[in-house]
């Protein structure tokens, strides 16, 4: 049974406490506790997957947090194929990042390490708990905690100005999205009387209730819709929750925090801003997919935002000079693909891309971290070059990650990206022109991705060294190379978990992830979601040429050809001994791209315009809200100040008070009790 | 011929009121102590009277306990008064009023 599952998040929590309390006395400043805890979580997650493969999904309520009869807010966990698979992804990345941190932080002689490892532990705990959440409420709590950990770790070097302001920005921008999530959460609870993802004996899950209402099996009076038609009101709720998703998964227009968050230590960027926290948003959509699948408008918004973000962020990555900035925009772009997949009804495709992306993006970030160590914390790619011969392990693993990111056959990213685009294409052809628009944007992002990825690889590792440090980089140790090798192998082969196109032609080849996500508990499996999107959103699969098989081939062929075109383009421009800055030829466009389409500027402008409103709100908070609280306490304070005069210190008056009091009590008792006439 | 119980009760009430009057009007700590003794003994009179009235010995036993308690209380009371005298140069309880708001 699954009694050990709560230990998966609790182990890192223990590591957090240990690192915080005793970290400074420990040999590696708390790192070992973190590594052990994360490894323990990984082992238990794998055990859960193994057990789930032969058994049933399991949901358990741990305790009732608050509530009245009929509206109870409970805390519990849910182990189903989706959450178990995500647990493995998160804890695997966490282990590798902890090990890598030994090389990146400890060996570099950083100070404040117990704080760093405590942050990593708390983050791992929050993320794993978020994954296991059995209701929107619990998910929200850990969603917020994950944001807090991001704040703490981005601002790790809090004495410098840039990291601390980036930390604030990351917190505030994601908080802005979470505000909508909070309103949506309250809306869901009020509407359905529950926010559970899965029903237990007494109550149903909210997606199931929503489905029943929309299908007409349940009267619309069973839910509170505030006078709206159920479709409209559910779409509003879906969009509100999607606000939190867009903030956390760095989708346009709330993506601006992620590039700045690169100020944090590189392992943190790998763990939080590439593989897990940013994945929280996408995971939340996958978790509540039974609800989103009912709402065609919200799905369309999701697909369009995703496709647009994929293209838009990719173009910014084309011109960045800083290694981590390229990766940051690439992350935003890749999460766009996942949103596109989910919006296009590709539940499995979205989660598949999340998994492979977690692997290859962690790999790329850790590779970038390795380069950073070697280059003495120089991150400008124009100061690098020629690192291929000097750090072969980093080069070849980084290359594997880049090929995966660019979507080149047969690396992991090819399979997942192809499936994302395939889903968008067939559902678009099936009568959703909007999805076709999103598909075109996603397709255009393919060569862009391949181009910036290989521009990055070529500038960093190829050609001749362009600085003294690049001539003679600092060697890195096993604790850096080990995680890179593990991830490099995974990035190469992880695609085998879901060889859908191959399965199309050779049915003997299994599509493991697909089957895995399709065998979940009732109402939480991919098959059910597919039916929902068909029934409620009208998603039917169309074909291009020569039936389904032909469409698969054409889709894969087009995206692979575009990816290869991007790679060749990058090689033509930058694959020479002494590359020059071709971005200058873009003229004014370069400035626009380099500044990320002035998204920061307009958001700052907006923030300035609304400063007066914020001041009014602040005054309201200080004056009215705090005023009421202070007023209540001042009543007690004032009466206490008066009442204490009773304490004169003269013993006679106390004796008098006792005597009079006793007499009064006696008389009253006597009168009430009827002893006195 | 036995004295009726009500007489004892009246005596006891009178003693108690005398003690209470002493506490409320006097300011000398020694008078205080004596007044407290008076009130305590009013209770003792009640104990014995009702013990006799009901014909069981529990009340008399309690009276003995109360006497032992009173002895202990006097010992402590005298100690407090000595300290009071040392610190405030007198046994007037209205002078010692440091413990107030």
XYZ file of C-alpha atoms in Angstrom:
778
model
C 0.000 0.000 0.000
C 0.936 3.612 -0.243
C 1.574 4.507 3.412
C 5.118 5.582 2.586
C 4.035 8.164 0.008
C 3.802 11.097 2.478
C 7.466 10.452 3.230
C 8.366 11.491 -0.316
C 7.843 15.198 0.406
C 8.616 14.901 4.124
C 12.209 13.703 3.645
C 13.289 16.973 2.000
C 11.421 18.845 4.737
C 13.594 17.064 7.295
C 16.643 18.000 5.231
C 15.455 21.615 5.281
C 15.244 21.632 9.084
C 18.575 19.832 9.452
C 20.361 22.178 7.061
C 18.872 25.204 8.769
C 19.588 24.145 12.350
C 22.740 22.093 12.085
C 23.993 22.882 8.580
C 26.894 25.001 9.729
C 28.329 22.175 11.857
C 28.088 19.570 9.103
C 31.003 18.624 6.848
C 29.377 19.790 3.589
C 27.213 22.483 5.175
C 23.965 20.558 4.875
C 24.511 19.279 1.342
C 24.698 15.650 2.361
C 21.374 15.826 4.176
C 19.815 17.301 1.031
C 21.356 14.688 -1.269
C 20.268 11.829 0.978
C 16.749 13.176 1.387
C 16.293 13.752 -2.328
C 17.691 10.312 -3.101
C 15.276 8.813 -0.571
C 12.404 10.657 -2.241
C 13.512 9.342 -5.617
C 13.620 5.747 -4.367
C 10.175 6.054 -2.794
C 8.747 7.722 -5.910
C 10.048 4.895 -8.069
C 8.536 2.446 -5.585
C 5.211 4.241 -5.915
C 5.386 3.999 -9.708
C 6.214 0.312 -9.538
C 3.378 -0.325 -7.122
C 0.975 1.724 -9.189
C 1.882 -0.244 -12.307
C 0.438 -3.339 -10.687
C -2.234 -1.768 -8.526
C -4.837 0.897 -8.087
C -4.530 4.623 -7.728
C -4.879 5.808 -4.185
C -6.326 8.924 -2.603
C -6.267 9.567 1.085
C -7.528 12.399 3.233
C -5.119 13.120 6.050
C -7.146 15.604 8.072
C -9.864 18.206 7.895
C -8.312 21.611 7.887
C -11.381 23.773 8.378
C -14.987 23.958 7.431
C -18.565 23.396 8.349
C -20.707 20.353 7.572
C -21.345 20.409 3.839
C -18.271 22.487 3.041
C -15.181 20.864 4.441
C -11.671 21.785 3.435
C -9.534 18.705 3.742
C -5.872 17.997 3.184
C -4.790 14.777 1.572
C -2.741 13.235 -1.174
C -3.492 11.532 -4.453
C -1.255 8.938 -6.069
C -2.253 8.321 -9.649
C -0.238 7.795 -12.840
C 0.168 11.518 -13.435
C 1.347 12.461 -9.946
C 3.557 9.377 -9.564
C 5.327 10.086 -12.861
C 5.781 13.722 -11.891
C 7.195 12.689 -8.502
C 9.909 10.722 -10.236
C 10.756 13.626 -12.545
C 10.946 16.145 -9.711
C 12.926 14.006 -7.313
C 15.329 12.859 -10.026
C 16.111 16.437 -10.990
C 16.380 17.358 -7.298
C 18.960 14.647 -6.603
C 21.096 15.637 -9.561
C 20.904 19.324 -8.734
C 21.880 18.667 -5.123
C 24.914 16.692 -6.277
C 25.808 19.351 -8.826
C 25.564 21.998 -6.108
C 28.451 20.294 -4.328
C 30.608 21.233 -7.279
C 29.019 24.582 -8.053
C 28.583 25.999 -4.553
C 30.804 24.083 -2.094
C 33.878 23.795 -4.317
C 33.609 27.451 -5.258
C 33.796 28.427 -1.596
C 30.445 30.187 -1.382
C 29.286 31.396 2.008
C 25.811 30.944 3.464
C 25.583 27.354 2.260
C 23.256 26.106 5.031
C 20.760 28.726 3.861
C 21.186 27.543 0.287
C 20.627 23.877 1.072
C 17.757 24.701 3.386
C 16.166 26.571 0.491
C 16.661 23.649 -1.868
C 15.168 21.265 0.715
C 12.146 23.470 1.328
C 11.653 23.870 -2.388
C 11.810 20.122 -3.029
C 9.332 19.565 -0.216
C 6.893 22.148 -1.563
C 7.088 20.914 -5.130
C 6.617 17.256 -4.204
C 3.687 18.169 -1.947
C 2.187 20.228 -4.740
C 2.424 17.233 -7.044
C 0.698 15.009 -4.504
C -2.060 17.515 -3.700
C -5.543 16.045 -3.832
C -7.428 19.311 -4.133
C -7.077 22.734 -5.645
C -6.779 24.218 -2.159
C -3.786 22.116 -1.136
C -2.278 22.707 -4.550
C -2.640 26.450 -4.062
C -0.897 26.387 -0.686
C 2.142 24.614 -2.094
C 2.004 26.648 -5.303
C 2.594 29.685 -3.124
C 5.288 27.987 -1.072
C 7.119 27.097 -4.271
C 6.998 30.771 -5.244
C 8.428 31.726 -1.868
C 11.324 29.285 -2.299
C 12.023 30.782 -5.697
C 12.211 34.189 -4.033
C 14.585 32.904 -1.351
C 16.898 31.168 -3.810
C 16.960 33.779 -6.581
C 17.915 36.286 -3.909
C 20.588 34.009 -2.474
C 23.278 36.631 -3.033
C 21.101 39.183 -1.313
C 23.929 41.629 -0.676
C 24.119 42.421 -4.388
C 21.479 44.608 -5.892
C 20.555 42.627 -9.013
C 19.711 39.283 -7.356
C 17.617 40.836 -4.629
C 15.621 42.947 -7.070
C 15.222 39.938 -9.406
C 13.929 37.916 -6.452
C 11.366 40.588 -5.675
C 10.319 40.721 -9.300
C 9.949 36.934 -9.545
C 7.827 36.953 -6.435
C 5.625 39.876 -7.410
C 4.971 38.855 -11.016
C 4.069 35.274 -10.120
C 2.047 36.630 -7.212
C 0.087 38.751 -9.655
C -0.920 35.592 -11.492
C -1.568 33.754 -8.247
C -4.009 36.442 -7.267
C -6.274 35.310 -10.078
C -5.693 31.715 -9.036
C -6.781 32.570 -5.494
C -9.973 34.219 -6.720
C -10.565 31.224 -9.002
C -9.977 28.828 -6.113
C -12.523 30.608 -3.939
C -14.869 30.585 -6.920
C -14.437 26.844 -7.406
C -15.077 26.123 -3.724
C -18.145 28.343 -3.652
C -19.476 26.947 -6.918
C -18.983 23.247 -6.325
C -18.656 23.072 -2.549
C -15.405 21.204 -3.024
C -12.086 21.639 -4.753
C -11.090 17.984 -4.736
C -9.486 16.489 -7.840
C -10.891 13.080 -7.092
C -14.137 12.034 -5.451
C -14.318 9.991 -2.288
C -17.308 8.210 -0.785
C -19.321 11.271 0.159
C -18.527 13.865 -2.479
C -17.588 14.132 -6.107
C -14.566 15.819 -7.630
C -15.277 19.275 -8.990
C -14.382 18.419 -12.628
C -16.873 15.547 -12.445
C -19.585 17.853 -11.093
C -18.864 20.379 -13.815
C -19.064 17.649 -16.442
C -22.366 16.376 -15.056
C -23.848 19.874 -15.104
C -22.713 20.617 -18.647
C -23.908 17.235 -19.855
C -27.293 17.906 -18.332
C -27.116 14.924 -15.997
C -27.127 17.198 -13.003
C -29.411 20.182 -12.634
C -27.681 23.544 -12.828
C -29.136 24.324 -9.381
C -26.672 21.870 -7.862
C -23.918 24.423 -8.345
C -23.774 28.124 -7.558
C -23.196 30.073 -10.743
C -24.270 33.541 -9.594
C -26.866 33.832 -12.300
C -24.527 33.030 -15.206
C -25.015 30.164 -17.572
C -22.907 27.270 -16.262
C -20.722 27.283 -19.417
C -19.909 30.960 -18.982
C -19.255 30.742 -15.285
C -17.042 27.652 -15.575
C -15.051 29.362 -18.314
C -14.546 32.352 -16.020
C -13.286 30.047 -13.255
C -11.032 28.235 -15.698
C -9.541 31.507 -16.910
C -8.974 32.725 -13.349
C -7.046 29.589 -12.412
C -5.232 29.856 -15.732
C -3.969 33.256 -14.517
C -1.912 31.494 -11.866
C -0.685 29.012 -14.443
C 0.423 31.763 -16.810
C 2.315 33.502 -14.006
C 4.053 30.395 -12.749
C 4.777 28.819 -16.121
C 6.093 32.137 -17.423
C 3.670 32.523 -20.310
C 3.138 35.767 -22.144
C 2.521 38.388 -20.735
C 3.664 37.306 -17.255
C 6.949 35.776 -18.434
C 9.084 38.787 -17.548
C 10.230 37.442 -14.205
C 11.973 34.366 -15.595
C 14.897 35.942 -17.492
C 15.661 38.087 -14.442
C 15.477 35.065 -12.165
C 18.688 33.873 -13.844
C 20.443 36.024 -11.227
C 20.084 33.065 -8.867
C 22.802 30.398 -8.636
C 22.819 28.208 -11.761
C 21.736 24.949 -10.022
C 18.722 26.893 -8.749
C 17.938 27.986 -12.285
C 18.135 24.355 -13.337
C 15.944 23.040 -10.539
C 13.388 25.783 -10.211
C 13.269 27.851 -13.343
C 13.622 25.073 -15.845
C 12.518 21.731 -14.520
C 10.090 22.007 -11.670
C 8.591 25.232 -10.375
C 7.823 26.530 -13.833
C 6.401 23.100 -14.549
C 3.974 23.592 -11.661
C 1.690 25.691 -13.827
C 1.553 23.178 -16.650
C 1.173 20.350 -14.164
C -1.785 22.128 -12.579
C -3.553 22.257 -15.932
C -2.814 18.573 -16.492
C -4.074 17.799 -12.999
C -7.370 19.609 -13.552
C -7.623 18.616 -17.190
C -11.014 17.064 -16.580
C -12.242 20.600 -15.942
C -10.389 22.367 -18.748
C -11.418 19.762 -21.293
C -15.000 20.975 -20.829
C -14.199 24.549 -21.767
C -13.440 25.086 -25.458
C -12.871 28.845 -25.089
C -10.332 28.385 -22.325
C -8.580 25.638 -24.287
C -8.363 27.965 -27.272
C -6.891 30.752 -25.140
C -4.411 28.273 -23.681
C -3.334 26.970 -27.076
C -3.008 30.439 -28.529
C -1.072 31.873 -25.597
C 1.158 28.814 -25.672
C 1.842 28.950 -29.384
C 2.455 32.680 -29.271
C 4.780 32.389 -26.275
C 6.737 29.622 -27.971
C 7.442 31.780 -31.000
C 7.811 35.097 -29.227
C 10.272 33.941 -26.559
C 12.202 31.926 -29.129
C 12.890 35.017 -31.228
C 14.276 36.839 -28.202
C 16.626 33.921 -27.584
C 18.104 34.486 -31.058
C 20.047 37.593 -30.098
C 20.976 37.172 -26.439
C 24.711 37.084 -25.654
C 24.474 35.705 -22.150
C 24.444 31.916 -21.984
C 21.832 31.748 -19.250
C 19.622 34.358 -20.908
C 19.390 32.207 -24.038
C 18.378 29.277 -21.864
C 15.870 31.403 -19.964
C 14.023 32.471 -23.111
C 14.272 28.931 -24.397
C 12.547 27.743 -21.215
C 9.697 30.212 -21.697
C 9.378 29.092 -25.294
C 9.310 25.391 -24.406
C 6.636 25.909 -21.772
C 4.697 27.609 -24.532
C 4.788 24.305 -26.386
C 3.388 22.492 -23.372
C 0.547 24.969 -23.059
C -0.078 24.618 -26.768
C -0.301 20.845 -26.370
C -2.716 21.042 -23.448
C -4.813 23.658 -25.191
C -4.948 21.481 -28.289
C -6.244 18.494 -26.361
C -2.873 16.771 -26.194
C -2.903 15.790 -22.546
C -0.274 13.099 -22.955
C 1.774 15.200 -25.370
C 1.894 18.099 -22.911
C 3.044 15.931 -20.051
C 5.496 14.097 -22.291
C 7.103 17.357 -23.337
C 7.180 18.436 -19.686
C 9.106 15.280 -18.812
C 11.635 15.399 -21.625
C 12.043 19.146 -21.208
C 12.755 18.672 -17.495
C 15.566 16.314 -18.446
C 17.203 18.213 -21.258
C 16.728 21.680 -19.819
C 18.209 20.630 -16.479
C 21.066 19.186 -18.492
C 21.573 22.432 -20.407
C 21.449 24.549 -17.272
C 23.850 22.291 -15.423
C 26.084 22.328 -18.504
C 25.921 26.106 -18.450
C 26.795 25.926 -14.751
C 29.787 23.772 -15.555
C 30.898 26.306 -18.168
C 30.344 29.087 -15.650
C 32.616 27.398 -13.125
C 35.232 26.792 -15.796
C 35.012 30.403 -16.978
C 35.247 31.907 -13.478
C 31.645 33.132 -13.592
C 31.854 34.751 -16.992
C 28.579 34.112 -18.809
C 29.019 36.150 -21.983
C 29.272 33.721 -24.881
C 31.515 36.128 -26.792
C 34.174 35.603 -24.131
C 34.086 31.833 -24.648
C 34.764 29.651 -27.696
C 36.861 26.556 -28.179
C 35.762 24.886 -24.972
C 35.078 21.665 -26.882
C 38.599 20.271 -26.541
C 39.075 21.595 -23.034
C 35.913 20.216 -21.420
C 34.815 17.208 -23.492
C 32.364 15.764 -20.943
C 30.486 19.031 -20.659
C 30.593 19.499 -24.429
C 29.161 16.142 -25.396
C 26.446 16.156 -22.753
C 25.559 19.756 -23.613
C 25.413 18.752 -27.253
C 23.001 15.923 -26.417
C 20.802 18.404 -24.545
C 20.964 20.881 -27.421
C 19.997 18.259 -29.981
C 17.073 17.336 -27.754
C 16.046 20.972 -27.393
C 16.323 21.567 -31.126
C 14.128 18.520 -31.709
C 16.571 16.503 -33.792
C 15.902 12.806 -34.345
C 16.315 10.599 -32.272
C 16.862 12.740 -29.176
C 14.161 13.074 -26.511
C 12.943 16.487 -27.559
C 12.179 15.339 -31.084
C 9.574 12.855 -29.942
C 7.827 15.127 -27.508
C 7.868 18.283 -29.619
C 6.686 16.330 -32.594
C 3.782 14.946 -30.630
C 2.824 18.405 -29.402
C 2.764 19.748 -32.937
C 1.008 16.656 -34.218
C -1.819 17.060 -31.691
C -2.229 20.721 -32.582
C -2.210 19.896 -36.278
C -4.744 17.070 -36.284
C -7.147 18.825 -33.952
C -6.745 21.969 -35.998
C -7.500 20.072 -39.178
C -10.453 18.491 -37.452
C -12.314 21.767 -37.643
C -10.587 24.221 -35.320
C -8.932 26.940 -37.408
C -7.823 28.687 -34.211
C -5.718 25.679 -33.306
C -4.188 25.752 -36.760
C -3.078 29.325 -36.061
C -1.461 28.218 -32.815
C 0.099 25.290 -34.679
C 1.671 27.580 -37.255
C 3.235 29.689 -34.507
C 4.547 26.545 -32.825
C 5.920 25.310 -36.131
C 7.638 28.622 -36.841
C 9.266 28.403 -33.421
C 10.960 25.113 -34.383
C 13.690 26.541 -36.666
C 14.052 29.502 -34.298
C 14.686 27.106 -31.421
C 17.172 25.072 -33.412
C 18.964 28.237 -34.535
C 19.437 29.847 -31.135
C 20.355 26.503 -29.572
C 23.149 25.893 -32.039
C 24.260 29.506 -32.052
C 24.737 28.967 -28.309
C 26.597 25.678 -28.747
C 28.827 27.000 -31.500
C 29.682 30.240 -29.733
C 30.437 28.480 -26.461
C 32.285 25.368 -27.526
C 33.460 25.776 -31.110
C 35.869 28.071 -32.895
C 38.915 29.536 -31.225
C 39.022 30.734 -27.622
C 38.141 34.403 -27.438
C 39.516 35.143 -23.965
C 42.345 34.093 -21.688
C 39.981 32.153 -19.418
C 38.610 30.244 -22.368
C 42.202 29.279 -23.269
C 42.700 27.720 -19.884
C 39.379 26.989 -18.168
C 39.230 25.731 -14.612
C 38.681 21.963 -14.479
C 35.441 20.670 -12.971
C 35.138 17.642 -10.723
C 33.088 14.439 -10.663
C 30.199 16.093 -8.835
C 29.655 18.305 -11.868
C 30.353 15.687 -14.517
C 28.314 12.906 -12.866
C 24.900 14.613 -13.097
C 25.749 15.799 -16.616
C 26.479 12.278 -17.819
C 23.291 10.875 -16.267
C 21.192 13.606 -17.855
C 23.064 13.382 -21.147
C 22.174 9.721 -21.451
C 18.562 10.448 -20.473
C 18.253 13.329 -22.938
C 19.384 10.981 -25.675
C 17.116 8.071 -24.906
C 14.168 9.460 -22.883
C 12.076 9.568 -26.054
C 11.572 5.815 -25.892
C 8.968 6.248 -23.177
C 6.520 7.426 -25.790
C 7.318 6.390 -29.351
C 3.859 7.258 -30.648
C 4.784 7.765 -34.318
C 6.716 4.487 -34.382
C 3.827 2.713 -32.696
C 1.661 3.971 -35.523
C 3.617 1.848 -38.001
C 4.977 -0.954 -35.827
C 2.340 -1.748 -33.194
C 4.830 -3.971 -31.391
C 6.716 -0.882 -30.193
C 5.012 0.196 -26.974
C 3.969 3.758 -26.189
C 4.654 3.474 -22.471
C 3.750 6.946 -21.245
C 0.606 7.027 -23.335
C -0.634 3.751 -21.863
C 0.510 4.815 -18.422
C -1.537 8.012 -18.432
C -4.503 6.252 -19.980
C -4.908 3.697 -17.208
C -5.569 6.143 -14.332
C -8.494 6.048 -11.921
C -11.922 6.743 -13.259
C -12.358 10.268 -14.537
C -8.640 11.044 -14.195
C -7.273 9.152 -17.182
C -6.243 10.358 -20.588
C -8.913 8.349 -22.336
C -11.632 10.155 -20.435
C -10.032 13.514 -21.215
C -9.874 12.670 -24.888
C -13.560 11.888 -24.862
C -14.310 15.117 -23.003
C -12.440 17.271 -25.499
C -14.275 15.542 -28.321
C -17.657 15.901 -26.705
C -17.457 19.373 -25.206
C -14.797 21.161 -27.226
C -15.481 19.421 -30.527
C -11.881 18.248 -30.930
C -11.826 15.632 -33.623
C -8.750 14.389 -35.370
C -8.428 15.484 -38.974
C -5.936 14.209 -41.488
C -3.728 15.904 -44.002
C -2.768 13.356 -46.641
C -2.897 9.598 -46.831
C -4.825 9.068 -43.642
C -3.474 9.161 -40.130
C -0.168 7.495 -40.949
C 0.553 10.025 -43.643
C -0.240 12.909 -41.333
C 2.144 11.525 -38.723
C 4.923 11.319 -41.291
C 4.279 14.748 -42.766
C 4.073 16.393 -39.362
C 7.273 14.758 -38.109
C 9.033 15.371 -41.415
C 8.138 19.064 -41.528
C 9.198 19.772 -37.967
C 12.406 17.782 -38.348
C 13.244 19.537 -41.611
C 12.622 22.937 -40.052
C 14.742 21.979 -37.038
C 17.589 20.843 -39.272
C 17.269 24.053 -41.282
C 17.748 26.016 -38.061
C 20.812 23.980 -37.147
C 22.341 24.399 -40.596
C 21.594 28.112 -40.540
C 23.351 28.499 -37.213
C 26.289 26.446 -38.476
C 26.609 28.571 -41.616
C 26.729 31.794 -39.604
C 28.592 30.785 -36.458
C 30.402 27.531 -37.264
C 33.650 29.247 -38.173
C 36.882 29.743 -36.265
C 36.235 33.418 -35.587
C 32.486 34.128 -35.673
C 31.281 37.711 -35.885
C 28.182 39.305 -34.439
C 25.716 38.770 -37.263
C 22.962 40.142 -35.076
C 24.117 43.658 -36.028
C 22.716 43.103 -39.479
C 19.244 42.949 -38.013
C 19.462 46.665 -37.325
C 16.672 48.085 -35.191
C 15.053 44.674 -34.942
C 18.003 43.485 -32.898
C 17.451 46.132 -30.247
C 13.778 45.262 -30.037
C 14.570 41.568 -29.665
C 17.444 42.163 -27.281
C 15.172 44.114 -24.988
C 12.593 41.321 -25.127
C 10.036 43.402 -27.091
C 10.076 46.003 -24.300
C 7.834 43.834 -22.176
C 9.621 44.956 -19.020
C 9.375 48.585 -20.025
C 5.656 48.535 -20.641
C 4.998 46.626 -17.456
C 7.027 49.145 -15.484
C 5.087 51.886 -17.281
C 1.835 50.215 -16.285
C 3.055 49.830 -12.731
C 3.919 53.540 -12.613
C 0.502 54.503 -13.950
C -1.215 52.405 -11.288
C 0.992 53.639 -8.452
C -1.710 56.085 -7.333
C -4.256 53.305 -7.161
C -1.797 51.271 -5.122
C -1.363 54.222 -2.785
C -5.109 54.442 -2.264
C -5.245 50.708 -1.623
C -2.377 51.056 0.821
C -4.147 53.864 2.626
C -7.301 51.751 2.776
C -5.297 48.870 4.186
C -3.447 50.978 6.713
C -6.439 53.103 7.639
C -9.508 50.928 7.434
C -8.363 47.310 7.667
C -5.531 47.883 10.112
C -7.577 50.647 11.706
C -10.333 48.259 12.705
C -7.850 45.801 14.158
C -5.954 48.526 15.983
C -9.259 50.004 17.176
C -10.358 46.731 18.708
C -7.072 46.334 20.507
C -7.063 49.955 21.699
C -10.389 49.403 23.478
C -8.764 46.687 25.536
C -5.680 48.805 26.058
C -7.609 51.845 27.239
C -9.967 49.986 29.556
C -7.019 48.124 31.003
C -5.255 51.408 31.673
C -8.303 52.677 33.583
C -9.100 49.418 35.362
C -5.636 48.948 36.777
C -6.252 51.926 39.107
C -8.216 49.456 41.219
C -4.919 48.006 42.302
C -4.113 50.627 44.938
C -1.637 48.581 46.908
C -3.537 49.309 50.149
C -4.350 45.941 51.658
C -7.433 47.251 53.478
C -9.205 48.123 50.254
C -8.588 44.617 48.924
C -10.070 43.178 52.096
C -13.059 45.475 51.690
C -13.491 44.403 48.084
C -13.406 40.745 49.086
C -15.903 41.275 51.925
C -18.301 43.332 49.824
C -17.948 40.903 46.933
C -18.689 37.935 49.137
C -21.718 39.692 50.608
C -23.039 40.576 47.161
C -22.556 36.998 45.972
C -24.295 35.640 49.038
C -27.219 38.026 48.684
C -27.620 37.293 44.979
C -27.371 33.535 45.483
C -29.790 33.861 48.353
C -32.302 35.816 46.311
C -32.037 33.564 43.286
C -32.021 30.402 45.362
C -34.997 31.562 47.338
C -33.384 31.413 50.791
C -34.199 35.021 51.375
C -37.795 36.160 51.278
C -29.512 21.368 79.838
C -27.588 21.981 76.631
C -27.196 25.405 75.057
C -29.186 25.568 71.773
C -27.072 25.473 68.606
C -28.438 28.795 67.386
C -26.707 30.554 70.256
C -23.373 29.247 69.062
C -24.109 30.365 65.549
C -24.950 33.856 66.704
C -21.767 33.948 68.785
C -19.759 32.787 65.821
C -21.310 35.425 63.540
C -20.610 38.124 66.096
C -16.964 37.038 66.387
C -16.619 36.973 62.604
C -18.061 40.433 62.214
C -15.818 41.769 64.953
C -12.815 40.319 63.099
C -13.959 41.739 59.762
C -14.531 45.134 61.351
C -11.027 45.015 62.753
C -9.512 44.280 59.351
C -11.471 46.962 57.560
C -10.863 49.766 60.054
C -7.451 49.262 61.590
C -4.150 49.851 59.911
C -1.798 48.151 62.346
C -0.553 44.836 61.039
C -0.615 43.214 64.466
C -4.269 44.150 64.932
C -4.826 42.661 61.494
C -3.323 39.402 62.584
C -5.447 39.310 65.716
C -8.591 40.094 63.705
C -7.806 37.275 61.323
C -7.426 34.950 64.308
C -10.801 36.075 65.560
C -12.448 35.257 62.213
C -10.707 31.907 62.100
C -11.911 31.039 65.550
C -15.443 32.078 64.653
C -15.258 29.314 62.085
C -13.928 26.937 64.720
C -16.859 27.699 66.999
C -19.177 26.835 64.132
C -17.334 23.586 63.493
C -17.600 22.450 67.085
C -21.210 23.606 67.454
C -22.421 21.743 64.430
C -20.320 18.719 65.291
C -22.141 18.622 68.616
C -25.464 19.291 66.914
C -25.090 16.396 64.466
C -23.409 14.153 66.929
C -20.374 13.286 64.845
C -16.722 14.127 65.381
C -15.655 15.323 61.936
C -16.233 18.976 62.754
C -14.141 18.774 65.931
C -11.319 17.140 63.990
C -11.496 20.003 61.503
C -11.357 22.501 64.318
C -8.094 20.906 65.499
C -6.712 21.153 61.981
C -7.771 24.772 61.731
C -5.906 25.541 65.001
C -2.720 23.955 63.695
C -3.156 25.908 60.480
C -3.711 29.116 62.434
C -0.465 28.513 64.338
C 1.424 28.128 61.082
C -0.293 31.181 59.670
C 0.682 33.269 62.665
C 4.297 32.205 62.300
C 4.336 33.402 58.708
C 2.289 36.487 59.547
C 4.715 37.516 62.253
C 7.572 36.999 59.817
C 5.872 39.275 57.302
C 5.255 41.881 59.964
C 8.934 41.830 61.000
C 9.934 42.380 57.380
C 7.356 45.120 57.080
C 8.791 46.827 60.135
C 12.330 46.585 58.827
C 11.521 47.952 55.401
C 9.001 50.656 56.246
C 9.956 51.530 59.822
C 6.547 50.631 61.227
C 3.740 48.120 61.166
C 1.179 50.333 59.413
C -0.160 48.403 56.384
C -1.313 51.549 54.563
C 2.270 52.795 54.237
C 3.440 49.716 52.366
C 1.702 50.299 49.039
C 4.488 49.648 46.564
C 2.642 46.786 44.884
C 0.091 48.648 42.810
C -0.390 49.881 39.247
